[in-house]
């Protein structure tokens, strides 16, 4: 609580990494089943601009090394939930 936390995500692809590669991080709180997108990447990172994670997510990954990790600043118990990482590198999904 209160310190930066890294959410690790790694991927392997049979296709070379191109600007078509996309990464989506979604979050589902413990208290409700409503999923929300908290981070998107396509050539550059797009952290969420709304919701509880606004201004708290940073990109720490490196797609050339198969790393799609993000970091969350100042985590709190209210952030508890399930975080999902999805990487698509067309034509490889």
Tab-separated table of C-alpha atoms in Angstrom:
chain	number	residue	atom	x	y	z
A	1	UNK	CA	0.000	0.000	0.000
A	2	UNK	CA	1.307	3.421	-0.943
A	3	UNK	CA	4.313	2.203	-2.947
A	4	UNK	CA	4.535	1.684	-6.698
A	5	UNK	CA	3.606	-1.840	-7.736
A	6	UNK	CA	4.525	-3.517	-11.028
A	7	UNK	CA	2.044	-5.750	-12.822
A	8	UNK	CA	4.120	-8.145	-14.892
A	9	UNK	CA	3.009	-9.422	-18.281
A	10	UNK	CA	5.198	-11.215	-20.808
A	11	UNK	CA	4.382	-12.556	-24.242
A	12	UNK	CA	5.860	-14.591	-27.072
A	13	UNK	CA	4.852	-14.233	-30.695
A	14	UNK	CA	5.622	-16.196	-33.831
A	15	UNK	CA	5.279	-12.960	-35.825
A	16	UNK	CA	7.700	-10.036	-35.695
A	17	UNK	CA	6.581	-7.159	-33.482
A	18	UNK	CA	5.156	-4.330	-35.617
A	19	UNK	CA	3.169	-1.134	-35.040
A	20	UNK	CA	0.040	-3.326	-35.292
A	21	UNK	CA	0.815	-4.881	-31.887
A	22	UNK	CA	-1.721	-3.878	-29.233
A	23	UNK	CA	-1.765	-4.392	-25.485
A	24	UNK	CA	-4.843	-3.955	-23.321
A	25	UNK	CA	-4.952	-4.079	-19.547
A	26	UNK	CA	-8.375	-4.470	-17.968
A	27	UNK	CA	-9.437	-4.497	-14.345
A	28	UNK	CA	-12.354	-6.107	-12.530
A	29	UNK	CA	-12.901	-5.024	-8.914
A	30	UNK	CA	-13.610	-7.629	-6.241
A	31	UNK	CA	-16.923	-5.954	-5.394
A	32	UNK	CA	-18.466	-5.971	-8.889
A	33	UNK	CA	-18.095	-7.828	-12.147
A	34	UNK	CA	-17.801	-4.626	-14.199
A	35	UNK	CA	-14.577	-4.708	-16.231
A	36	UNK	CA	-12.839	-1.505	-17.242
A	37	UNK	CA	-9.903	-0.861	-19.561
A	38	UNK	CA	-7.145	0.842	-17.605
A	39	UNK	CA	-4.330	0.868	-20.184
A	40	UNK	CA	-3.915	0.556	-23.961
A	41	UNK	CA	-0.730	0.377	-26.016
A	42	UNK	CA	-0.295	0.690	-29.766
A	43	UNK	CA	3.134	2.070	-30.725
A	44	UNK	CA	2.847	4.394	-27.698
A	45	UNK	CA	1.255	3.953	-24.241
A	46	UNK	CA	-2.255	5.250	-23.544
A	47	UNK	CA	-2.950	5.119	-19.792
A	48	UNK	CA	-6.578	5.623	-18.812
A	49	UNK	CA	-7.775	9.217	-18.463
A	50	UNK	CA	-10.826	8.345	-16.344
A	51	UNK	CA	-11.711	6.298	-13.281
A	52	UNK	CA	-9.809	5.295	-10.176
A	53	UNK	CA	-6.512	4.635	-12.013
A	54	UNK	CA	-6.384	8.039	-13.783
A	55	UNK	CA	-2.846	9.506	-13.590
A	56	UNK	CA	-1.613	6.443	-11.674
A	57	UNK	CA	-0.563	4.000	-14.424
A	58	UNK	CA	2.782	4.056	-16.180
A	59	UNK	CA	4.256	1.891	-18.919
A	60	UNK	CA	7.307	-0.103	-17.791
A	61	UNK	CA	7.277	-2.730	-20.555
A	62	UNK	CA	9.421	-3.248	-23.637
A	63	UNK	CA	7.599	-4.881	-26.569
A	64	UNK	CA	10.887	-5.724	-28.319
A	65	UNK	CA	11.697	-7.961	-25.337
A	66	UNK	CA	8.186	-9.432	-25.005
A	67	UNK	CA	7.395	-7.349	-21.931
A	68	UNK	CA	3.927	-5.750	-21.586
A	69	UNK	CA	4.207	-4.741	-17.917
A	70	UNK	CA	2.694	-1.662	-16.308
A	71	UNK	CA	3.091	0.010	-12.904
A	72	UNK	CA	0.479	1.505	-10.587
A	73	UNK	CA	1.407	4.394	-8.303
A	74	UNK	CA	0.069	4.612	-4.745
A	75	UNK	CA	-1.971	1.384	-4.673
A	76	UNK	CA	-4.686	1.140	-2.029
A	77	UNK	CA	-6.763	-1.729	-0.672
A	78	UNK	CA	-9.677	-0.360	-2.716
A	79	UNK	CA	-7.685	-1.254	-5.891
A	80	UNK	CA	-7.974	-4.951	-5.037
A	81	UNK	CA	-9.327	-6.977	-7.941
A	82	UNK	CA	-8.287	-8.960	-10.982
A	83	UNK	CA	-6.023	-7.428	-13.628
A	84	UNK	CA	-5.935	-8.914	-17.136
A	85	UNK	CA	-3.244	-8.395	-19.774
A	86	UNK	CA	-4.104	-9.057	-23.435
A	87	UNK	CA	-1.499	-8.847	-26.225
A	88	UNK	CA	-2.306	-9.071	-29.925
A	89	UNK	CA	0.386	-9.055	-32.602
A	90	UNK	CA	-1.407	-9.613	-35.930
A	91	UNK	CA	-1.640	-12.086	-37.478
A	92	UNK	CA	-0.623	-13.795	-34.211
A	93	UNK	CA	-3.208	-13.402	-31.421
